[in-house]
XYZ file of C-alpha atoms in Angstrom:
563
model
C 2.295 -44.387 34.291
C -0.665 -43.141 31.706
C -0.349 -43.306 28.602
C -2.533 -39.958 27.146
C -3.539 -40.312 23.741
C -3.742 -36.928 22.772
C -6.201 -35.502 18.896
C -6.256 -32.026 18.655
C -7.992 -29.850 16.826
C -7.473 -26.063 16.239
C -9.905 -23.102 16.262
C -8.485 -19.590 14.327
C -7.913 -16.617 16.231
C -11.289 -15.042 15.093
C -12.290 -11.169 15.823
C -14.983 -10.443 18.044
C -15.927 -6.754 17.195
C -18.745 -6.234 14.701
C -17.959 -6.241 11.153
C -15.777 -9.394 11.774
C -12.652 -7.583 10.428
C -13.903 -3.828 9.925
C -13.594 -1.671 12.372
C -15.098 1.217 10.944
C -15.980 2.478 7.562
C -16.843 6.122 6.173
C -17.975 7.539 2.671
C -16.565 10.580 1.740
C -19.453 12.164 -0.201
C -19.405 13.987 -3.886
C -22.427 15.940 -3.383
C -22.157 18.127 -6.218
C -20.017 17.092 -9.661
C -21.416 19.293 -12.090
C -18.453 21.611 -12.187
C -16.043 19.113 -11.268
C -12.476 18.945 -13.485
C -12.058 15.100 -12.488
C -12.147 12.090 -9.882
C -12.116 12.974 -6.295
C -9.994 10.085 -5.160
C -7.136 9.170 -2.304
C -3.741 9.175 -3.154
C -2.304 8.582 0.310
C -3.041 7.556 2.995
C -0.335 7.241 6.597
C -1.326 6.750 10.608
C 0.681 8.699 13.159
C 1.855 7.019 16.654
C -1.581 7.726 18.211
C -3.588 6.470 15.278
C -4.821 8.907 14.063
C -5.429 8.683 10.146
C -4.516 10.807 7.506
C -5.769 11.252 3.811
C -4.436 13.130 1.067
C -5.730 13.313 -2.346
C -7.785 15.558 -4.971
C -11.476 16.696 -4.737
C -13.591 18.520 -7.325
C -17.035 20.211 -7.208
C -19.079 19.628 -3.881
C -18.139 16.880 -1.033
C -18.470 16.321 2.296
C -15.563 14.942 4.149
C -17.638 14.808 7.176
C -16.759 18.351 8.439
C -19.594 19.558 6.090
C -20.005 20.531 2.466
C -16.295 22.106 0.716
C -16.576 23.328 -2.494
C -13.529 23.064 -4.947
C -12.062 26.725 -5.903
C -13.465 27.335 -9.255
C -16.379 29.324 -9.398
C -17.293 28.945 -12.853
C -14.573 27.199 -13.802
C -13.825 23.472 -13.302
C -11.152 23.092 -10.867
C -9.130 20.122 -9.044
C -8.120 20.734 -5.702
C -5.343 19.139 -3.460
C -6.720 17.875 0.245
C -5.867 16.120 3.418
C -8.168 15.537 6.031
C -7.549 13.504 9.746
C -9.634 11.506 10.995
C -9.410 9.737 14.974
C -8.598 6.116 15.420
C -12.141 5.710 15.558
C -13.115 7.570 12.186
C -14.191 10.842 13.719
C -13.611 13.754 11.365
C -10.729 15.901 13.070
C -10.106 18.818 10.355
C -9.604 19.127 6.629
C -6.873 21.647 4.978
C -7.365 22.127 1.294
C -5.187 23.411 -1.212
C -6.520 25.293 -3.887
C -5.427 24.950 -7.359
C -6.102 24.451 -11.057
C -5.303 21.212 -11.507
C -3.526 19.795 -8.893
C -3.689 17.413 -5.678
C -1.836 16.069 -2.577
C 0.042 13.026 -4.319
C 1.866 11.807 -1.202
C 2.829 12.889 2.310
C 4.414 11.528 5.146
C 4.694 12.332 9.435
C 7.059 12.773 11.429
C 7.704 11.980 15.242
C 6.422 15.620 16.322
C 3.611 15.918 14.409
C 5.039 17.433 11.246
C 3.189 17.065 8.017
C 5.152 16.961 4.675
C 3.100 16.657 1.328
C 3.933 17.001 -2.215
C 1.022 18.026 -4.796
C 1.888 18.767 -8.619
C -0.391 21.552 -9.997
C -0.736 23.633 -13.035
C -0.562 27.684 -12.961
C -1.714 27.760 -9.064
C -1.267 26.320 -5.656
C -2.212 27.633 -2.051
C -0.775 26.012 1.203
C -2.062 26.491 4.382
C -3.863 29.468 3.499
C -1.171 31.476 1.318
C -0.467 31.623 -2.483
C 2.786 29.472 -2.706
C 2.822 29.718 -7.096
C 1.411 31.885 -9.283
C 1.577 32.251 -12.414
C -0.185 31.503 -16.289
C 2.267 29.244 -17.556
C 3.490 27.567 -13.758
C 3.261 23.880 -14.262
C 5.334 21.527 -11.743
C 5.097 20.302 -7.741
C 5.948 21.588 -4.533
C 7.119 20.182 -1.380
C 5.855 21.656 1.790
C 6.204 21.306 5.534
C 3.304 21.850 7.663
C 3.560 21.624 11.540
C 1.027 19.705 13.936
C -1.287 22.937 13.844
C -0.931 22.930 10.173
C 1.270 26.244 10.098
C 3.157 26.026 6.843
C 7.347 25.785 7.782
C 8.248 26.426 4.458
C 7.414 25.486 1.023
C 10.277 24.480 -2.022
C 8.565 25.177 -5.714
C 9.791 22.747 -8.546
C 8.588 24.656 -12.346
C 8.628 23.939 -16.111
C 11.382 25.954 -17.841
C 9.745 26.238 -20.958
C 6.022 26.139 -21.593
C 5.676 22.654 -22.989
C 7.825 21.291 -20.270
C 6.070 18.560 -18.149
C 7.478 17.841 -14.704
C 6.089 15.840 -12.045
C 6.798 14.590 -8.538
C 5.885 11.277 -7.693
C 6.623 10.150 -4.319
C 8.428 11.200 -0.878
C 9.690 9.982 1.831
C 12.066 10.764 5.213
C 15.220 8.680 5.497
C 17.282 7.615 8.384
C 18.804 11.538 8.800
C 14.481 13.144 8.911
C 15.168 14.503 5.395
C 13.404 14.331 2.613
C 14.215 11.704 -0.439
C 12.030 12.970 -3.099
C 11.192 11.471 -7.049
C 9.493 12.604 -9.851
C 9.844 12.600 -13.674
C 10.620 15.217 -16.648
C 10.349 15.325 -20.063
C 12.465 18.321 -21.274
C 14.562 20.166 -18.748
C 13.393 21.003 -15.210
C 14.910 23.509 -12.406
C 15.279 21.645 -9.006
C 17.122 23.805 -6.303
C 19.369 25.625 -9.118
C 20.480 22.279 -10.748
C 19.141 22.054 -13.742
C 18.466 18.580 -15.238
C 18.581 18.249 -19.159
C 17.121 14.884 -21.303
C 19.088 13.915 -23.941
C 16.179 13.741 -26.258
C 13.118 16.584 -25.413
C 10.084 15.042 -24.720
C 11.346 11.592 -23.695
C 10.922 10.799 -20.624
C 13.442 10.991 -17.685
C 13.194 10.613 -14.286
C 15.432 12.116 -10.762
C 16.177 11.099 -7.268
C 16.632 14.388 -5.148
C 17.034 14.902 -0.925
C 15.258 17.923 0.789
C 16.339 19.081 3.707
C 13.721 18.750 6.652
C 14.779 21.834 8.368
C 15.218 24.260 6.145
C 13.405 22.665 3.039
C 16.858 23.770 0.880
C 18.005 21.014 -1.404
C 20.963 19.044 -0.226
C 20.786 17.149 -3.655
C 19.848 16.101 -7.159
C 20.507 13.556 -9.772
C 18.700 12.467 -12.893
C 18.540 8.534 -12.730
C 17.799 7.844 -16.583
C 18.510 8.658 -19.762
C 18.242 7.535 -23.300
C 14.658 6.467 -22.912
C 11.101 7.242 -24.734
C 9.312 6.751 -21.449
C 11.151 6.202 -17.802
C 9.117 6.861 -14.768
C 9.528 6.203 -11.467
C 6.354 5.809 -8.886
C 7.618 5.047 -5.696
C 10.897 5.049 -3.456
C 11.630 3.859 0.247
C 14.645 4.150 2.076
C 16.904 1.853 4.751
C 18.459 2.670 7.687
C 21.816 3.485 6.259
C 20.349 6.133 3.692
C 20.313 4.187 0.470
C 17.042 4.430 -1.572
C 15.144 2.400 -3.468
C 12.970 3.389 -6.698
C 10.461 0.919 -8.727
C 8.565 2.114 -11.377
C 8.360 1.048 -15.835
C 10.365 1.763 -18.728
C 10.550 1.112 -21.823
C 12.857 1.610 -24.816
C 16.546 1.960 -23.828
C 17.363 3.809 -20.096
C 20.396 4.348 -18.786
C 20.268 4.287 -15.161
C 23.522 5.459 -14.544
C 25.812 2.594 -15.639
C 23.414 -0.113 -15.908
C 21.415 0.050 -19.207
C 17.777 -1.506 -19.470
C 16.361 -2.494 -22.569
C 12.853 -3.052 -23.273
C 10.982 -3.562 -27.149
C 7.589 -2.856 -27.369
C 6.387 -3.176 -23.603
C 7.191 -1.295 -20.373
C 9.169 -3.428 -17.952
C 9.048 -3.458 -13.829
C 12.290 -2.032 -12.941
C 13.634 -1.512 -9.119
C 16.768 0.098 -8.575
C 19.054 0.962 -5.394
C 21.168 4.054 -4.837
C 23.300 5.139 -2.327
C 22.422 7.862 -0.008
C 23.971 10.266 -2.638
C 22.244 9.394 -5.346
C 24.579 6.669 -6.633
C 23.579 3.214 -8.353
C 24.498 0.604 -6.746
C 21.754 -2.206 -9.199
C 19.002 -2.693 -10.865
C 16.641 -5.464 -11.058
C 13.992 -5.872 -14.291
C 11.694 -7.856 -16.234
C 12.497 -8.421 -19.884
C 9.431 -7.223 -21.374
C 10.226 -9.744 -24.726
C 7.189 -11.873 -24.173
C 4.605 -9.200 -23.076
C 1.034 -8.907 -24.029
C 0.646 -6.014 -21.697
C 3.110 -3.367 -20.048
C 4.820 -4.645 -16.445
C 4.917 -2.055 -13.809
C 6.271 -1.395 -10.031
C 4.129 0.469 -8.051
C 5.183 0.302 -4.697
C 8.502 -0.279 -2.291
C 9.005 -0.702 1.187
C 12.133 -1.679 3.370
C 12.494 -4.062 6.059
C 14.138 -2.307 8.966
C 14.840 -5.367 10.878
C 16.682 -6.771 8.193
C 17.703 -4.347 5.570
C 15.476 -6.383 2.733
C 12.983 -4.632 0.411
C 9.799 -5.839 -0.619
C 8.347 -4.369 -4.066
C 4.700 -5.320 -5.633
C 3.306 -4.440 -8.926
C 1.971 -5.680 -12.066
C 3.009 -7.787 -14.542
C 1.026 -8.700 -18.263
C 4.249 -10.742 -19.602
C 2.909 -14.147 -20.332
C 6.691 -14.969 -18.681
C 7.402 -13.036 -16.247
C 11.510 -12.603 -15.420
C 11.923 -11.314 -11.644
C 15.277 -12.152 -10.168
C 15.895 -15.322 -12.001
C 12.171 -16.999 -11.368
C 10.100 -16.754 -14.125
C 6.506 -16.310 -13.172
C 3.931 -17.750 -15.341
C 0.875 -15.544 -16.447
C -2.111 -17.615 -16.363
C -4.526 -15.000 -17.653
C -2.947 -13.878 -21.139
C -5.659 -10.868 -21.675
C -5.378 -9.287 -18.488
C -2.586 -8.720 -15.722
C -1.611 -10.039 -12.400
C -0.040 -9.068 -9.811
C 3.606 -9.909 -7.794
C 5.334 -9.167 -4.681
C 8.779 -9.834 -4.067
C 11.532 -9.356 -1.443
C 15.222 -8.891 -2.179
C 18.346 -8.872 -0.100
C 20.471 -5.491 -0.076
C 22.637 -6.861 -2.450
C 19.813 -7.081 -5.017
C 19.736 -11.137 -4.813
C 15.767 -11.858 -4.704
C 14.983 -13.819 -1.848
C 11.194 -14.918 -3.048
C 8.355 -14.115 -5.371
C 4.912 -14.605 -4.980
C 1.978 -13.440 -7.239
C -1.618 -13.728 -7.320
C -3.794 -14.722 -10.153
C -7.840 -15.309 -11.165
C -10.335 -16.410 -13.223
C -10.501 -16.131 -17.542
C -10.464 -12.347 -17.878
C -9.643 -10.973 -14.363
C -7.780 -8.357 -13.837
C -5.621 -7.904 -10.468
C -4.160 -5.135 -9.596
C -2.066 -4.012 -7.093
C -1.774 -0.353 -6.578
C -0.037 0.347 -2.864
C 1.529 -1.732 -0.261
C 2.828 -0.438 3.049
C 4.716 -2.284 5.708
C 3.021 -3.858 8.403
C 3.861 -3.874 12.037
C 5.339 -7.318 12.556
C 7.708 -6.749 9.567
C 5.092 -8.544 6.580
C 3.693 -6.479 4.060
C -0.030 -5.116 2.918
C -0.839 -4.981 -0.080
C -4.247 -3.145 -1.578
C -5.815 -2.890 -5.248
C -8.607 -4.072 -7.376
C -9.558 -7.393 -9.101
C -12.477 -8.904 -10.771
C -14.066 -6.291 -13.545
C -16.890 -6.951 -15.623
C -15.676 -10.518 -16.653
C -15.724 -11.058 -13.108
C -13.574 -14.249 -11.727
C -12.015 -14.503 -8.270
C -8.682 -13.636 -7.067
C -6.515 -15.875 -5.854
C -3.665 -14.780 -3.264
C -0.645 -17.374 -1.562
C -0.206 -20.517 -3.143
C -0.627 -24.775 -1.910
C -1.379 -24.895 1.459
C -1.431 -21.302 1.984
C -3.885 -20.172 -0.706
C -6.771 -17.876 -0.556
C -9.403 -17.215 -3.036
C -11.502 -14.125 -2.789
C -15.091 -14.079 -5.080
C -15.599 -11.068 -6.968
C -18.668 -8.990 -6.909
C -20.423 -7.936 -10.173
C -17.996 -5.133 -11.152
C -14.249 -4.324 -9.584
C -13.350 -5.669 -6.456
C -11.628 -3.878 -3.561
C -8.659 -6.215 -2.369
C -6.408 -6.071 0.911
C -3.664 -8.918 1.714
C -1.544 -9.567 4.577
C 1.764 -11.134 3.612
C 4.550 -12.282 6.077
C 8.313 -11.807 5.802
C 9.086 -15.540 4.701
C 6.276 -14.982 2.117
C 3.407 -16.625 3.183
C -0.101 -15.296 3.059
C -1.581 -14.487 5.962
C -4.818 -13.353 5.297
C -6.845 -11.978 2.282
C -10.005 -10.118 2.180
C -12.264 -8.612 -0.446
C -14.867 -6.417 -0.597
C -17.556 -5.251 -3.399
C -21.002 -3.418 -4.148
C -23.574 -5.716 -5.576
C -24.543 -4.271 -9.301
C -22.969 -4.192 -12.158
C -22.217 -0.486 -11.958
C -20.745 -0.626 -8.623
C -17.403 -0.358 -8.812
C -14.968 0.105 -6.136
C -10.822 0.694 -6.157
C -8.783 0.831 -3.389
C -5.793 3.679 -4.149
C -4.041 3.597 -0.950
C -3.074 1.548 2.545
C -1.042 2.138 5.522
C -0.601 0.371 8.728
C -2.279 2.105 11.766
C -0.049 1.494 14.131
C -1.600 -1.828 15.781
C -1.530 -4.715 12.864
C -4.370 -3.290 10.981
C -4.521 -1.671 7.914
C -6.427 1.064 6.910
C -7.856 1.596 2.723
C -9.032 4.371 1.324
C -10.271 4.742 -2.503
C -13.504 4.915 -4.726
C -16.574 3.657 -4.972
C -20.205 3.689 -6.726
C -23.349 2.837 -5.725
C -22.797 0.610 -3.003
C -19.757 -0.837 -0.906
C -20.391 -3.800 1.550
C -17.734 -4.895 3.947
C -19.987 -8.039 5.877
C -22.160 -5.729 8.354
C -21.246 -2.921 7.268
C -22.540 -1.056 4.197
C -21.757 2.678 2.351
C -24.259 4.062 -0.131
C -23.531 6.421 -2.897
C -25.908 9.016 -3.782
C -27.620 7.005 -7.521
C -27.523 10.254 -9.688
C -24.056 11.049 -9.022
C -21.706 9.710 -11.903
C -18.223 10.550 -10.196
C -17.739 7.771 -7.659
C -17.477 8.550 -3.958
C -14.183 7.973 -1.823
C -14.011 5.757 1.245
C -11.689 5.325 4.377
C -12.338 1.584 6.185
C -10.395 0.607 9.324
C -9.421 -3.065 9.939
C -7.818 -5.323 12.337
C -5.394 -7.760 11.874
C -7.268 -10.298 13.099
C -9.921 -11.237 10.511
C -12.479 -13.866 9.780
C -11.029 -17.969 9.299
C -12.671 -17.782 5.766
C -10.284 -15.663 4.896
C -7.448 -17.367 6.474
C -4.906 -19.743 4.156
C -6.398 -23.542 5.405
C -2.425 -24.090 6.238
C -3.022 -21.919 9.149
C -4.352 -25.092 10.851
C -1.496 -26.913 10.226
C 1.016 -25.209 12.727
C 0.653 -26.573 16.104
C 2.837 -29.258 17.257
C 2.630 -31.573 20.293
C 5.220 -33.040 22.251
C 5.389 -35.626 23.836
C 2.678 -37.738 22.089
C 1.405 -40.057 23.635
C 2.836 -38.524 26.893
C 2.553 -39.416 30.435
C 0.478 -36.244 31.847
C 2.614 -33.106 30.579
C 2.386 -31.801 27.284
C 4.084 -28.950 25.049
C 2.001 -27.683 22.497
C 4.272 -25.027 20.747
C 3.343 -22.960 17.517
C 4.183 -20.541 14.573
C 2.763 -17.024 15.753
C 2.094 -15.367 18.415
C -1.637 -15.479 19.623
C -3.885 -12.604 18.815
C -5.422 -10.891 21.948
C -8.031 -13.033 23.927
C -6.713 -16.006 22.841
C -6.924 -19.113 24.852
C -5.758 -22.777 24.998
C -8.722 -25.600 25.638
C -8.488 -29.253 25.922
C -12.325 -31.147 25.936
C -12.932 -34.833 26.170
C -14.586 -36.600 22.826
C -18.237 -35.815 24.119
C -17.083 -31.875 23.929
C -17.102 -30.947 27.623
C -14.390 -28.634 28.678
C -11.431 -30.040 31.041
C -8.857 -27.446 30.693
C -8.457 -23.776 29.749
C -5.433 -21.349 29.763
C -4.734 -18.028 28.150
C -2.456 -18.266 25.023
C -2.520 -14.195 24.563
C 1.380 -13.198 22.949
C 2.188 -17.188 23.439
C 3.719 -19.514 20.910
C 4.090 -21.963 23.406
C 2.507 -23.182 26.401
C 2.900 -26.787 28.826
C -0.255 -28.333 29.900
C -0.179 -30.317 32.906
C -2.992 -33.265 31.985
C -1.580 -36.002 34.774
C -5.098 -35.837 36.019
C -7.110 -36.933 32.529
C -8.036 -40.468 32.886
C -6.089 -42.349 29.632
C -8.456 -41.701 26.252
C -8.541 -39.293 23.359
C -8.677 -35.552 23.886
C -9.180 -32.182 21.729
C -7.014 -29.168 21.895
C -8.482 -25.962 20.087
C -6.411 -22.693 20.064
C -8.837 -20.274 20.217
């Protein structure tokens, strides 16, 4: 019987399409900022079932979204306008709806199965919605929730105001639980109006923040709870939902805040909190950081839910030189700047693990959205380097990745997988010192790959592919960039070569070679003698697994590469 004496090797699944990683890449020009009231920047971006991409955000003075030049509404004025535009799967500019204001913008919106658009924008004295005059009025200062079918019709529209004059109200986030309605958050100060219930804090001008469901249908309010109390600043900034309806809020506080049972204290520095509530609005826990040992504030800034499993994952940022997440205590190994984390917990609020990504003396990393990818893992986007510089460093042992940072801010996307791991990491930069560049938003597109909208300045270069910025213009431009799943091995954790086994070995002409994931599309098994010619090839496409029938190798030393 042989006796095969098998070495193998293994190759990455590596991406093929130009860019190596980026599909496609667009500038959303500011043309024209000398009127403008503020940044023009993404707040949201989502991708319906056909791909199709959707941004939402605020524009001011004179850009081009690729549909041609839109002016904001002020004519003499400074104004801030709320926006979304669609784009194809392949970038092509569909249609843009704006929503004229005074100050205002599209914070958030999400899609429905038919089509449906639902936004919320905030605003001050003014807001139009598909065409028709939705608020009016001098002192009007709050948000609005709106429904807009697939031919951008508006359904109907639900108006959140100040009471008083000096009130400030705010939404901050939406999203459509297991029942297609509406979960909605936001924050108050004084006393706000939502749906007839009106919502007092204890102290005026504190802050204070609410949990509320909409009704899809009818946009009536089925409804509403404040969620803190007691506190000089509470706020939440993002909320998800599970399939049974309970909801899940992450945000900061600081000071004392009653969550409804559950008190958090915090002394000088805002603490991470994330909290679960029933589907009625009841608290069920609370998780936080301690805030005791803080050189800068902690924060949550996204949450998503695991269908498959009922988990959550939240990500944020964290300047406490310990930081206390679920009983781990994450060092911080920068103490003038902040990292970031990303951690999953069980329903029951028992954390399951925590991961967090660090860089060089005087980086900053930031984390600023995360969506839920595909396969169950998690994306996360948001900014590192600055003008110290330094890289950014994302997994940890054999699953590390270090990104280099440009001159100025760094745009960062990360691919992490349910049991924690880092997938893949991948940064991208201008290459002066004034060219900065954020990323504000991702979602997954529907096929593993994320899309990342934000700002830039100057210059933005993603490997081939390059977007200018027009030199004279101060306010940076915004940008939309497509990319796969599948990126370059460079940017791949070097344990990602570790995760093929052989069986059995040495082995009389039939071999298993079995591994972690799934092969990417186009992949292929190959076994080559030691001089490099090529004996054997097999598709490994959607494989973990395959058997190899070698009984006609002569006995020696052969390669296998997944490709």
């Amino acid at each position: 019987m042989k006796n095969l004496t098998i070495l193998f090797l293994i190759s990455f699944f590596s991406l093929q399409l130009s860019g190596q990683g980026f599909e496609w890449a667009k500038a959303i020009e500011v043309i024209d900022n000398s009127l403008a009231a503020g940044v023009s920047t993404p707040t949201d971006v989502e991708a319906d079932a056909s791909g199709n991409i959707y941004m939402a955000g605020m524009f001011s003075g004179v850009v081009d979204f690729g549909g041609g030049e839109v002016t904001s509404s002020g004519d003499f004025i400074p104004t801030l306008d709320g926006y979304i535009c669609k784009f194809s799967p392949s970038g092509e500019f569909i249609w843009l709806e704006v929503l004229p204001s005074f100050l205002g913008g599209v914070d958030d919106i999400e899609l429905d199965e038919e089509g449906n658009i639902y936004l919320l924008a905030n605003f001050n004295e003014e807001i139009t919605v598909a065409g028709q005059q939705v608020v009016a009025g001098v002192n009007d200062h709050g948000f609005i929730i709106a429904k807009l079918n697939a031919d951008r019709e508006l359904q109907w529209v639900s108006s959140v105001l100040q009471i008083n004059t000096f009130d400030v109200v705010r939404g901050s986030s939406i999203e459509l639980n297991s029942n297609e309605d509406l979960v909605v958050a936001g924050n108050f100060d004084a006393e706000v109006n939502i749906g007839g219930t009106i919502l007092e804090a204890v102290n005026p001008g504190d802050g204070n923040h609410f949990l509320a469901v909409l009704g899809q249908a009818d946009g009536d309010w089925n409804w509403v709870k404040r969620t803190s109390n007691l506190v000089p600043i509470s706020a939440i900034l993002d909320v998800a939902t599970d399939a049974e309806g309970n909801i899940y809020a992450t945000g900061a506080t600081i000071g004392v805040s009653d969550f409804g049972g559950i008190t958090v204290t915090s002394i000088d520095k805002q603490v991470f909190f994330l909290a679960k509530y029933d589907e009625l609005g009841d608290l069920q826990w609370v998780n936080h950081s301690l805030g005791s040992t803080s050189t800068f504030d902690d924060e949550g800034t996204a949450v998503e839910t695991d269908p498959a499993s009922g988990d959550v994952y939240v990500t944020g940022t964290y300047g406490s030189t310990e930081f206390h997440i679920g009983g781990v205590i994450l060092q911080e190994e920068d103490l003038c700047c902040g990292e970031l984390f990303l951690a999953r917990f069980d329903g029951s609020g028992a954390l399951v693990w925590v991961k967090q990504s660090h860089g060089g003396s005087g980086n900053d990393n930031t984390t600023v959205d995360m969506a839920r990818s595909s396969d169950g893992g998690a994306l996360l986007t948001g900014y590192y380097g600055g003008s110290n510089g330094g890289d950014a460093i994302f997994g940890e042992g054999a699953n590390e990745v270090t990104l280099s940072a440009g001159p100025a801010n760094s745009v960062f996307v990360a691919k992490y997988e349910s049991n924690g791991d880092c997938d893949w990491a991948k940064g991208f930069h201008g290459n002066t010192a004034t060219a900065n560049a954020r990323a504000t938003t991702v979602a997954d597109a529907g096929d593993g790959g994320p899309v990342v909208a934000g700002n830039f300045s100057e210059n933005l270069i993603m490997e081939s592919i390059t977007l200018n910025s027009t030199p004279t213009i101060l306010t940076p431009n915004m940008f939309v960039v497509k990319m796969n799943d599948a990126v370059s091995t460079f940017d791949r954790p070097a344990s990602h070569s570790l995760n093929i086994s052989l069986s059995p070995n040495p082995n009389g002409g039939l071999l298993l070679a079995a591994w972690e994931k799934p092969a990417a599309a186009g992949a292929f098994l190959q076994v080559s003698d030691q001089a490099g010619k090529i004996l054997h090839s097999m598709s490994a496409e959607g494989l973990t697994s395959a058997t190899l029938d070698l009984s006609n190798l002569e006995n020696g030393i052969y390669s296998i590469c997944l490709l």
